[in-house]
């Protein structure tokens, strides 16, 4: 066989894939697929291209990361972190353990939420956008829903109140003005027969704040009007008094005490409230509908419910989170509230230790934020390890866990409020690697 003939023969797919397996930790079938694609793209340099494709694919896999951004609920990083759930066992998600009949996945959640918020009943769906869609579809299809012009907002990620309204088949009736809406504006809409108002919808402008010449009607003012009073709370704080926070945190931050909450909304006369599970509640991604039992019942039997129902991977951690609220173990058992509850001086001490061990960086005072569009403008005191220059990309490639950071003032900030202290050792390793 001449040299020429050897060169022309296509490289063996299997041999190339096996060579790659020493470098990239991916199943053999994946390596084979990358090699095949590489050969079709660039037969002369298949080995190199295949390695690039494998690395790209590996980097695209969802993996655990260290959130050092100081944004506690980072939407791109999965919002509220949750602790691991049950392993390989089945769950009694829709099985009644008392009599062996079919159960409901909502029963226990509804009981716990009743104790925590005073809501008569509750229902869980995949996220809060789904909750709003279901409530509008079930309670206001082909009818009017009055929304203040100041609350007809976009929440982010393409969730716009008027669009969801249209999808649900409800008719949006704008009331008031962008900066001022009073009870009389809702009243006028209700007394216009053509509008056929089934619901007044209040939307918590969770991701922005308006200041100055502004006024909006309170739930108490609207509660006496005949239509169903619904509130899209978004952020999902259960109780503005936060009885689950340790007393040494008093006075509690205003982003807690001033945030409209589920309990206070129901006390103030809301008939039905909707909120996310993975914002201030600190649980898994889901949406919760809580309120009057006749309205919850309507939502539960709507055909959309089947398409929006969550799996036990969400229901079980949600139940854990609600039990932690009742057990007053929130700052130990719910990672979001644990991050909030860490003392500022503890963060300063951790920054010093990291810097001493890594031999790089300086400790600086920093400001963390809640994130996920909740509590806009509110900051939490924090401390960061700051390294001059932009190392964001290199830290993102850190092993075993990518460290996600931000750049400000020409330096890379590793904010410690959003990092669990068990990850300090990984941060030290990532910093040591920067020096190499
Ligand atoms: C976040 C938010 C939503 C969307 O909730 P998801 O759980 O992300 O679907 C809807 N309305 C308000 C007011 C929100 O803050």
Coordinates of C-alpha atoms and ligand atoms in Angstrom, one line a residue:
X1 CA 0.0 0.0 0.0
X2 CA 1.5 3.3 -1.0
X3 CA 1.6 6.3 1.3
X4 CA -0.8 8.0 -1.0
X5 CA -3.5 5.4 -0.6
X6 CA -3.2 5.6 3.3
X7 CA -3.7 9.3 3.3
X8 CA -6.8 9.0 1.1
X9 CA -8.5 6.5 3.3
X10 CA -11.0 8.2 5.6
X11 CA -10.0 8.2 9.2
X12 CA -11.6 5.5 11.2
X13 CA -14.6 7.0 13.1
X14 CA -14.2 4.5 15.9
X15 CA -10.5 5.1 16.4
X16 CA -11.0 8.9 16.5
X17 CA -13.8 8.6 18.9
X18 CA -11.8 6.4 21.2
X19 CA -8.9 8.8 21.1
X20 CA -11.2 11.6 22.1
X21 CA -12.6 9.7 25.1
X22 CA -9.3 10.3 26.9
X23 CA -9.9 14.1 26.7
X24 CA -13.7 14.6 27.0
X25 CA -16.0 12.9 29.4
X26 CA -19.0 12.1 27.1
X27 CA -20.7 8.8 26.1
X28 CA -19.0 7.0 23.2
X29 CA -22.1 7.4 21.0
X30 CA -21.8 11.2 21.4
X31 CA -18.1 11.2 20.5
X32 CA -19.0 9.1 17.4
X33 CA -21.6 11.6 16.3
X34 CA -19.1 14.5 16.7
X35 CA -16.5 12.6 14.7
X36 CA -19.0 11.9 11.9
X37 CA -20.0 15.5 11.8
X38 CA -16.3 16.6 11.9
X39 CA -15.5 14.3 9.0
X40 CA -18.3 15.8 6.9
X41 CA -17.3 19.4 7.7
X42 CA -13.5 19.1 7.4
X43 CA -12.2 15.6 6.5
X44 CA -8.5 16.8 6.5
X45 CA -8.6 17.9 10.0
X46 CA -11.4 15.7 11.5
X47 CA -9.6 15.0 14.8
X48 CA -9.2 18.7 15.6
X49 CA -12.8 19.6 14.5
X50 CA -14.2 16.7 16.4
X51 CA -12.5 17.8 19.6
X52 CA -14.0 21.3 19.2
X53 CA -17.5 19.9 18.6
X54 CA -17.2 17.7 21.7
X55 CA -15.9 20.6 23.8
X56 CA -18.8 22.8 22.6
X57 CA -21.3 20.1 23.4
X58 CA -19.8 19.4 26.8
X59 CA -19.9 23.1 27.6
X60 CA -23.5 23.3 26.6
X61 CA -24.6 20.6 29.1
X62 CA -26.4 22.1 32.1
X63 CA -24.1 21.8 35.1
X64 CA -23.9 22.9 38.6
X65 CA -22.2 26.3 39.0
X66 CA -21.0 28.6 41.7
X67 CA -23.1 31.8 41.6
X68 CA -20.7 34.5 42.7
X69 CA -22.6 37.3 40.9
X70 CA -24.2 38.6 44.1
X71 CA -27.6 38.3 42.4
X72 CA -29.3 35.9 44.8
X73 CA -32.1 34.8 42.4
X74 CA -30.3 34.8 39.1
X75 CA -32.8 33.9 36.3
X76 CA -30.0 32.5 34.1
X77 CA -28.8 30.4 36.9
X78 CA -32.1 28.8 37.8
X79 CA -33.4 31.4 40.3
X80 CA -33.8 30.0 43.8
X81 CA -31.4 27.1 44.3
X82 CA -33.1 24.1 45.8
X83 CA -31.6 21.2 47.7
X84 CA -31.7 17.7 46.3
X85 CA -34.9 15.7 46.2
X86 CA -35.8 12.1 46.7
X87 CA -33.7 9.5 44.9
X88 CA -34.9 6.5 42.9
X89 CA -38.2 5.9 44.9
X90 CA -41.7 6.6 43.7
X91 CA -43.8 9.2 45.4
X92 CA -47.4 9.2 46.5
X93 CA -48.0 12.3 44.4
X94 CA -51.5 11.3 43.3
X95 CA -52.1 8.3 45.6
X96 CA -54.1 8.4 48.8
X97 CA -52.1 6.5 51.4
X98 CA -55.1 6.2 53.7
X99 CA -57.5 4.3 51.5
X100 CA -55.4 3.4 48.5
X101 CA -57.5 5.4 46.1
X102 CA -56.4 8.1 43.6
X103 CA -55.4 11.2 45.5
X104 CA -54.7 14.8 44.5
X105 CA -51.3 16.3 44.1
X106 CA -52.6 19.6 45.5
X107 CA -54.2 18.4 48.8
X108 CA -51.2 18.7 51.1
X109 CA -49.9 21.8 49.5
X110 CA -53.3 23.5 49.9
X111 CA -53.4 22.6 53.6
X112 CA -49.9 24.0 54.3
X113 CA -50.6 27.2 52.4
X114 CA -53.9 27.6 54.3
X115 CA -51.9 27.6 57.6
X116 CA -49.3 29.9 56.2
X117 CA -51.5 32.5 54.4
X118 CA -55.1 32.0 55.3
X119 CA -56.0 31.0 51.7
X120 CA -59.0 28.6 51.6
X121 CA -57.5 26.5 48.9
X122 CA -54.6 26.3 46.5
X123 CA -53.5 24.8 43.2
X124 CA -50.0 24.4 41.7
X125 CA -49.0 24.8 38.0
X126 CA -45.7 24.9 36.2
X127 CA -44.9 28.6 36.7
X128 CA -46.6 31.9 37.5
X129 CA -47.1 32.7 33.8
X130 CA -49.2 29.5 33.6
X131 CA -51.0 30.5 36.8
X132 CA -52.1 33.8 35.3
X133 CA -53.1 32.1 32.0
X134 CA -55.2 29.5 33.9
X135 CA -56.9 32.0 36.2
X136 CA -57.8 34.3 33.2
X137 CA -59.0 31.4 31.1
X138 CA -61.0 29.7 33.8
X139 CA -62.6 32.8 35.4
X140 CA -62.8 35.4 32.6
X141 CA -62.9 33.8 29.2
X142 CA -64.9 36.0 26.7
X143 CA -65.4 38.5 29.5
X144 CA -63.7 41.8 30.5
X145 CA -60.8 42.1 32.9
X146 CA -60.0 45.5 34.3
X147 CA -56.3 46.3 34.6
X148 CA -54.7 49.6 35.5
X149 CA -52.7 51.2 32.7
X150 CA -49.8 51.5 35.2
X151 CA -49.9 47.7 35.7
X152 CA -50.3 46.5 32.1
X153 CA -46.6 45.6 32.1
X154 CA -43.9 43.3 30.7
X155 CA -42.4 41.1 33.5
X156 CA -39.5 39.9 31.4
X157 CA -38.8 36.9 29.2
X158 CA -41.7 38.0 27.0
X159 CA -44.4 37.8 29.6
X160 CA -46.7 40.8 28.8
X161 CA -50.0 41.2 30.6
X162 CA -51.9 42.2 27.4
X163 CA -50.5 39.2 25.5
X164 CA -51.4 36.6 28.2
X165 CA -54.8 38.2 28.4
X166 CA -55.4 37.7 24.7
X167 CA -54.2 34.1 24.8
X168 CA -56.6 33.4 27.6
X169 CA -59.6 34.6 25.7
X170 CA -60.3 37.3 28.3
X171 CA -60.7 41.0 27.1
X172 CA -58.4 43.5 28.6
X173 CA -60.1 46.7 29.8
X174 CA -57.5 49.4 30.5
X175 CA -58.4 51.6 33.4
X176 CA -56.9 54.8 34.7
X177 CA -53.6 56.3 33.5
X178 CA -50.0 55.2 33.6
X179 CA -49.2 57.0 36.8
X180 CA -52.6 57.3 38.5
X181 CA -55.4 54.9 38.8
X182 CA -58.1 55.3 41.4
X183 CA -61.0 53.2 42.7
X184 CA -63.4 55.3 40.6
X185 CA -61.7 54.2 37.4
X186 CA -62.4 50.5 38.2
X187 CA -65.9 51.4 39.3
X188 CA -66.6 53.2 36.0
X189 CA -65.4 50.2 34.1
X190 CA -67.6 47.9 36.2
X191 CA -70.7 50.1 35.5
X192 CA -70.2 50.0 31.7
X193 CA -72.4 47.0 30.7
X194 CA -70.4 46.5 27.4
X195 CA -67.3 45.8 29.3
X196 CA -68.9 42.8 31.1
X197 CA -66.2 42.9 33.8
X198 CA -65.6 39.5 35.4
X199 CA -62.4 40.4 37.2
X200 CA -60.3 43.2 38.5
X201 CA -56.6 42.2 38.1
X202 CA -53.9 43.8 40.1
X203 CA -50.4 43.1 38.8
X204 CA -47.5 43.7 41.2
X205 CA -44.9 45.7 39.2
X206 CA -42.2 43.5 40.7
X207 CA -39.3 44.4 38.3
X208 CA -39.5 48.2 38.3
X209 CA -40.6 51.0 40.5
X210 CA -42.3 54.3 39.6
X211 CA -41.7 57.3 41.7
X212 CA -43.2 60.8 42.0
X213 CA -46.8 61.7 41.0
X214 CA -48.2 58.2 41.3
X215 CA -51.3 56.7 42.8
X216 CA -52.9 53.3 42.7
X217 CA -56.0 51.8 44.2
X218 CA -55.4 49.5 47.1
X219 CA -56.8 46.0 47.5
X220 CA -58.9 47.2 50.4
X221 CA -60.5 49.9 48.2
X222 CA -61.3 47.4 45.4
X223 CA -62.5 44.5 47.6
X224 CA -66.0 45.9 47.9
X225 CA -66.5 46.1 44.1
X226 CA -68.5 43.1 42.7
X227 CA -66.1 41.4 40.3
X228 CA -63.5 38.8 41.4
X229 CA -60.4 40.6 42.7
X230 CA -57.3 38.8 41.5
X231 CA -53.6 39.7 42.2
X232 CA -50.6 38.6 40.2
X233 CA -48.0 39.0 43.0
X234 CA -45.1 37.5 41.1
X235 CA -42.5 37.4 43.8
X236 CA -44.4 35.3 46.2
X237 CA -43.4 36.5 49.6
X238 CA -45.7 34.6 51.9
X239 CA -46.0 37.1 54.8
X240 CA -44.6 40.6 55.0
X241 CA -44.0 40.1 58.7
X242 CA -41.6 37.3 57.8
X243 CA -42.1 35.5 61.2
X244 CA -39.6 32.9 59.9
X245 CA -36.7 35.3 60.1
X246 CA -34.5 35.2 63.2
X247 CA -35.0 38.1 65.5
X248 CA -31.4 39.1 65.4
X249 CA -32.1 40.2 61.8
X250 CA -34.5 42.9 63.1
X251 CA -35.3 45.4 61.9
X252 CA -36.1 43.3 58.8
X253 CA -35.1 44.8 55.5
X254 CA -37.7 47.0 53.8
X255 CA -37.7 44.8 50.7
X256 CA -39.4 42.2 52.9
X257 CA -41.6 44.4 55.1
X258 CA -42.8 46.6 52.2
X259 CA -43.3 43.8 49.7
X260 CA -47.0 42.9 49.1
X261 CA -47.4 39.4 50.3
X262 CA -49.8 36.5 49.9
X263 CA -51.1 36.6 53.5
X264 CA -51.7 40.4 53.6
X265 CA -53.3 40.4 50.1
X266 CA -55.8 37.8 51.2
X267 CA -56.5 39.7 54.4
X268 CA -57.0 42.8 52.4
X269 CA -59.7 41.2 50.3
X270 CA -58.1 39.5 47.3
X271 CA -60.2 36.6 46.1
X272 CA -57.3 34.9 44.3
X273 CA -53.5 35.4 44.2
X274 CA -50.9 34.0 41.9
X275 CA -47.2 33.8 42.5
X276 CA -43.9 32.1 41.5
X277 CA -42.5 29.2 43.5
X278 CA -38.9 30.1 42.7
X279 CA -38.7 33.8 43.6
X280 CA -39.0 35.0 47.2
X281 CA -40.7 31.8 48.3
X282 CA -37.3 30.1 47.6
X283 CA -38.7 26.9 46.2
X284 CA -38.8 25.0 42.9
X285 CA -40.0 26.4 39.6
X286 CA -43.8 26.4 39.8
X287 CA -46.7 28.8 40.0
X288 CA -49.2 28.8 42.9
X289 CA -52.8 29.9 42.8
X290 CA -54.3 30.5 46.2
X291 CA -57.6 31.9 47.4
X292 CA -61.3 31.3 47.5
X293 CA -62.1 27.6 47.2
X294 CA -64.9 28.0 44.6
X295 CA -62.5 29.9 42.3
X296 CA -59.7 27.4 42.8
X297 CA -62.2 24.6 41.9
X298 CA -63.1 26.4 38.7
X299 CA -59.4 26.6 37.8
X300 CA -58.8 22.9 38.8
X301 CA -61.4 21.6 36.4
X302 CA -60.5 23.8 33.5
X303 CA -59.1 21.7 30.5
X304 CA -55.9 23.7 30.5
X305 CA -55.0 22.4 34.0
X306 CA -54.0 19.1 32.5
X307 CA -51.4 20.8 30.3
X308 CA -50.1 23.0 33.1
X309 CA -49.9 20.6 36.0
X310 CA -46.5 20.2 37.6
X311 CA -44.7 16.9 38.2
X312 CA -43.6 15.5 41.6
X313 CA -40.1 16.9 40.9
X314 CA -41.7 20.3 41.7
X315 CA -44.5 19.3 44.1
X316 CA -42.2 17.4 46.5
X317 CA -39.6 20.2 47.0
X318 CA -42.5 22.8 47.2
X319 CA -43.9 20.7 50.1
X320 CA -40.5 20.7 51.8
X321 CA -40.2 24.4 51.5
X322 CA -43.7 25.0 52.9
X323 CA -43.0 22.7 55.8
X324 CA -39.7 24.6 56.5
X325 CA -41.8 27.8 56.8
X326 CA -44.1 26.2 59.3
X327 CA -41.2 24.6 61.1
X328 CA -39.4 28.0 61.3
X329 CA -36.3 26.4 59.8
X330 CA -36.3 28.7 56.7
X331 CA -32.9 30.2 57.1
X332 CA -31.4 26.7 57.5
X333 CA -33.4 24.7 55.0
X334 CA -34.3 27.2 52.2
X335 CA -31.1 28.2 50.3
X336 CA -32.4 31.6 49.3
X337 CA -33.3 32.6 52.8
X338 CA -30.0 31.1 54.1
X339 CA -28.2 33.5 51.8
X340 CA -30.2 36.4 53.0
X341 CA -29.6 35.4 56.7
X342 CA -25.8 35.2 56.6
X343 CA -24.3 37.9 58.7
X344 CA -22.3 40.5 56.9
X345 CA -19.3 40.0 59.2
X346 CA -19.3 36.3 58.4
X347 CA -18.9 37.2 54.7
X348 CA -16.1 39.6 55.5
X349 CA -14.2 36.8 57.4
X350 CA -14.7 34.4 54.5
X351 CA -13.3 37.0 52.0
X352 CA -10.2 37.4 54.2
X353 CA -9.7 33.6 54.4
X354 CA -10.1 33.1 50.7
X355 CA -7.6 35.9 49.9
X356 CA -5.1 34.6 52.5
X357 CA -5.2 31.0 51.1
X358 CA -5.3 32.0 47.4
X359 CA -2.7 34.7 47.8
X360 CA -4.5 36.9 45.3
X361 CA -7.2 39.6 45.4
X362 CA -8.5 42.0 48.0
X363 CA -11.6 42.1 50.2
X364 CA -14.1 44.8 49.3
X365 CA -17.5 45.8 50.5
X366 CA -20.1 44.9 47.9
X367 CA -23.9 45.1 47.4
X368 CA -25.8 42.0 46.5
X369 CA -29.3 42.1 45.0
X370 CA -32.4 39.8 45.4
X371 CA -32.8 39.4 41.6
X372 CA -35.5 37.6 39.6
X373 CA -37.2 40.9 39.1
X374 CA -38.1 40.9 42.8
X375 CA -37.5 43.8 45.1
X376 CA -36.1 46.1 42.4
X377 CA -33.5 48.6 43.7
X378 CA -33.1 46.8 47.1
X379 CA -29.6 45.8 48.0
X380 CA -28.1 43.5 50.7
X381 CA -24.8 44.3 52.3
X382 CA -22.1 41.9 51.1
X383 CA -18.4 41.3 50.7
X384 CA -16.5 40.3 47.7
X385 CA -13.1 39.1 46.7
X386 CA -11.9 41.5 44.0
X387 CA -9.2 40.6 41.6
X388 CA -8.0 43.4 39.2
X389 CA -8.5 42.7 35.5
X390 CA -11.2 40.7 33.7
X391 CA -11.1 37.0 34.6
X392 CA -14.8 36.3 34.0
X393 CA -14.1 33.8 31.2
X394 CA -11.3 32.0 32.9
X395 CA -13.4 31.6 36.1
X396 CA -16.3 30.4 34.0
X397 CA -14.0 27.5 32.9
X398 CA -13.0 26.6 36.4
X399 CA -13.2 23.0 37.4
X400 CA -15.0 21.2 39.0
X401 CA -17.6 24.0 39.1
X402 CA -17.7 27.1 36.8
X403 CA -17.5 30.3 39.0
X404 CA -19.9 32.9 37.6
X405 CA -18.7 36.5 38.3
X406 CA -19.0 40.0 37.1
X407 CA -16.6 42.8 36.1
X408 CA -16.9 46.3 37.5
X409 CA -14.3 49.1 37.7
X410 CA -11.8 47.1 35.7
X411 CA -11.8 44.2 38.3
X412 CA -13.5 40.9 38.7
X413 CA -15.9 40.7 41.6
X414 CA -16.6 37.4 43.4
X415 CA -19.5 38.3 45.6
X416 CA -19.8 36.0 48.6
X417 CA -23.5 36.5 49.6
X418 CA -24.7 34.3 46.8
X419 CA -22.0 31.6 47.4
X420 CA -22.5 28.9 49.9
X421 CA -19.6 28.7 52.3
X422 CA -18.9 25.0 51.3
X423 CA -17.9 26.4 47.9
X424 CA -15.1 28.7 49.4
X425 CA -12.6 25.9 48.8
X426 CA -13.6 25.7 45.1
X427 CA -13.2 29.4 44.8
X428 CA -9.7 29.2 46.3
X429 CA -8.8 26.6 43.8
X430 CA -10.2 28.7 40.9
X431 CA -8.2 31.7 42.1
X432 CA -5.0 29.6 42.5
X433 CA -5.5 28.5 38.8
X434 CA -5.6 32.2 37.8
X435 CA -2.1 32.6 39.0
X436 CA -0.7 29.7 36.9
Ligands
LIG1 C1 -42.1 36.8 37.6 C2 -43.5 37.2 37.4 C3 -44.3 36.5 36.5 C4 -43.8 35.3 35.8 O1 -43.6 34.3 36.7 P1 -42.9 32.9 36.2 O2 -42.9 32.1 37.4 O3 -41.5 33.3 35.8 O4 -43.6 32.3 35.1 C5 -45.6 37.0 36.3 N1 -46.0 38.1 36.9 C6 -45.3 38.8 37.8 C7 -45.8 40.0 38.5 C8 -44.0 38.4 38.1 O5 -43.2 39.1 38.9

